[in-house]
Amino acid sequence: MRILVVEDDQTLNRQLTEALGGAGYVVDRAFDGEEGHFLGDTEPYDAVILDVGLPVMDGISVLERWRREGRVMPVLILTARDRWSDKVAGIDAGADDYVTKPFHVEEVLARVRALIRRAAGHASSEIHCGPLRLDMRASRVTLDGTPLKLTSHEYRLLDYLMHHQDQIVSRTELIEHLYDQDFDRDSNTIEVFVGRLRKKIGIDLIETVRGQGYRMRDAEPGR
Ligand code: CA
């Protein structure tokens, strides 16, 4: 999952980026509204954390422009304490949730997890596929109850596929959602990671759909 953080406060921006990175997300960062708007307009993010008070273009205007342009990604806004009017303006502009400063990073992480799983149509923070269980809170996957040892790349790939179960996910979509903007995007790497995941999972839950991409599904529904 790929997240955009738009926050002009260097320290906060870094704290959020590090916490999100530690939780297994790929993070792009912007420090003003114009840069943030551009990234959100051109890159496919699974969620955005958007500060309201930003230089060049304020967060509410950024959000209004995205929504006008048809960008539907979940957006969590960061508002200053005692600025209740920012929350109202933000939600009216199309924000999905808000956190008031000062905040605990854990709260932001929990809200981001909730936004992403709701956008993918999941109500709980655990996703199942056959014997696999993804625990979003712990960023962990178990197979028949035993933790799977995954690299961060493998985890991100499996996390994305499990969130989008029963859907065909193209290689391009995977590359766009699993790597940040500076990554050398070689589509062969996806095949390599899918191969490794298949080996670790043992049973074939990741189907190759010829010419289209991959689809994750429970081989034996009802198991
Ligand atoms: Ca600010």
Coordinates of C-alpha atoms and ligand atoms in Angstrom, one line a residue, residues 7-9 51-55 101, ligand 1:
E7 CA 2.8 18.1 6.0
D8 CA 5.0 21.1 6.1
D9 CA 6.3 20.5 9.6
D51 CA -2.3 18.7 6.8
V52 CA -4.9 21.5 6.6
G53 CA -2.4 24.4 7.3
L54 CA 0.0 24.2 4.4
P55 CA 2.1 26.8 2.5
K101 CA -2.9 17.9 16.6
Ligands
CA1 CA 1.1 22.9 8.9

